[in-house]
Amino acid sequence: MVQKDRRFFGKPPEFLSQRSASTELEAEVASALANDGTVDASDVVVTADHGGVTLAGTVASAQEITRCSQIARGIPGVRHVRNIIGVWGSKI
């Protein structure tokens, strides 16, 4: 089988977007939260913008809220963390 370069009317394809630094930072923080054995951050959403990270969602305890912030702050490139995580089942 012969592999051909991908082309569209004789031109190489153009990619409309690349992974931004913010997207990379979101992925790194989310991965660190998922791989940490001390928290269940499966309901935590991570967003990043210019080195600032926002954590939103719910966890099982106030200690896990604190730990999520600590994990995020430990990632290179995170300049500040906004934590709006709540505890499962608590009243707002």
Coordinates of C-alpha atoms in Angstrom, one line a residue:
M1 CA 0.0 0.0 0.0
V2 CA 1.3 3.5 -0.9
Q3 CA 0.7 6.3 1.6
K4 CA 0.2 9.7 0.0
D5 CA 0.5 13.1 1.7
R6 CA -2.8 14.6 2.6
R7 CA -3.6 17.4 0.2
F8 CA -6.7 19.4 -0.6
F9 CA -6.7 20.6 -4.2
G10 CA -2.9 20.2 -4.3
K11 CA -2.3 22.2 -1.1
P12 CA -1.3 20.7 2.3
P13 CA -4.1 20.9 4.9
E14 CA -4.4 23.9 7.2
F15 CA -5.2 23.4 10.8
L16 CA -7.5 26.0 12.3
S17 CA -6.4 25.7 15.8
Q18 CA -3.4 24.5 17.8
R19 CA -3.4 23.5 21.4
S20 CA -2.9 26.7 23.3
A21 CA -0.8 27.1 26.4
S22 CA -4.1 27.4 28.4
T23 CA -5.3 24.1 27.0
E24 CA -2.0 22.4 27.9
L25 CA -2.2 23.8 31.4
E26 CA -5.8 22.6 31.8
A27 CA -4.7 19.1 30.7
E28 CA -1.8 19.0 33.1
V29 CA -3.8 20.1 36.1
A30 CA -6.7 17.8 35.3
S31 CA -4.2 14.9 34.9
A32 CA -2.5 15.7 38.2
L33 CA -5.9 15.8 40.0
A34 CA -7.0 12.5 38.4
N35 CA -3.7 10.8 39.3
D36 CA -3.5 12.0 42.9
G37 CA -4.6 9.2 45.3
T38 CA -5.9 11.6 48.0
V39 CA -8.8 13.2 46.2
D40 CA -11.7 12.1 44.0
A41 CA -11.8 15.0 41.6
S42 CA -13.9 13.2 39.0
D43 CA -16.5 16.0 39.3
V44 CA -14.0 18.9 39.1
V45 CA -13.7 20.9 35.9
V46 CA -10.4 22.7 35.2
T47 CA -10.2 25.9 33.1
A48 CA -7.1 28.0 32.5
D49 CA -6.4 31.4 31.1
H50 CA -3.0 33.1 31.0
G51 CA -1.6 31.1 33.9
G52 CA -4.7 31.4 36.1
V53 CA -6.6 28.2 36.8
T54 CA -10.2 27.8 38.0
L55 CA -11.3 24.7 39.7
A56 CA -15.1 24.1 39.8
G57 CA -17.3 21.2 40.8
T58 CA -17.8 19.1 43.9
V59 CA -15.7 16.8 46.1
A60 CA -16.4 14.7 49.2
S61 CA -14.9 17.0 51.9
A62 CA -13.4 20.4 52.7
Q63 CA -10.0 18.7 53.0
E64 CA -10.3 17.6 49.3
I65 CA -11.1 21.2 48.3
T66 CA -7.8 22.3 49.9
R67 CA -5.9 19.4 48.4
C68 CA -7.2 20.2 44.9
S69 CA -5.8 23.8 45.2
Q70 CA -2.4 22.5 46.5
I71 CA -2.2 20.1 43.5
A72 CA -3.0 22.8 41.0
R73 CA -0.5 25.2 42.5
G74 CA 2.2 22.6 42.2
I75 CA 1.9 22.5 38.4
P76 CA 4.6 24.5 36.6
G77 CA 3.0 27.5 34.8
V78 CA 0.1 28.0 37.3
R79 CA 0.3 31.5 38.5
H80 CA -2.9 31.6 40.6
V81 CA -5.8 29.3 41.5
R82 CA -9.4 30.2 41.8
N83 CA -11.2 27.5 43.7
I84 CA -15.0 27.4 43.5
I85 CA -15.3 23.7 44.4
G86 CA -18.1 22.7 46.8
V87 CA -18.7 19.6 49.0
W88 CA -21.2 17.0 47.6
G89 CA -24.6 17.3 49.2
S90 CA -23.9 20.5 51.1
K91 CA -26.5 23.3 50.9
I92 CA -25.6 26.4 49.1

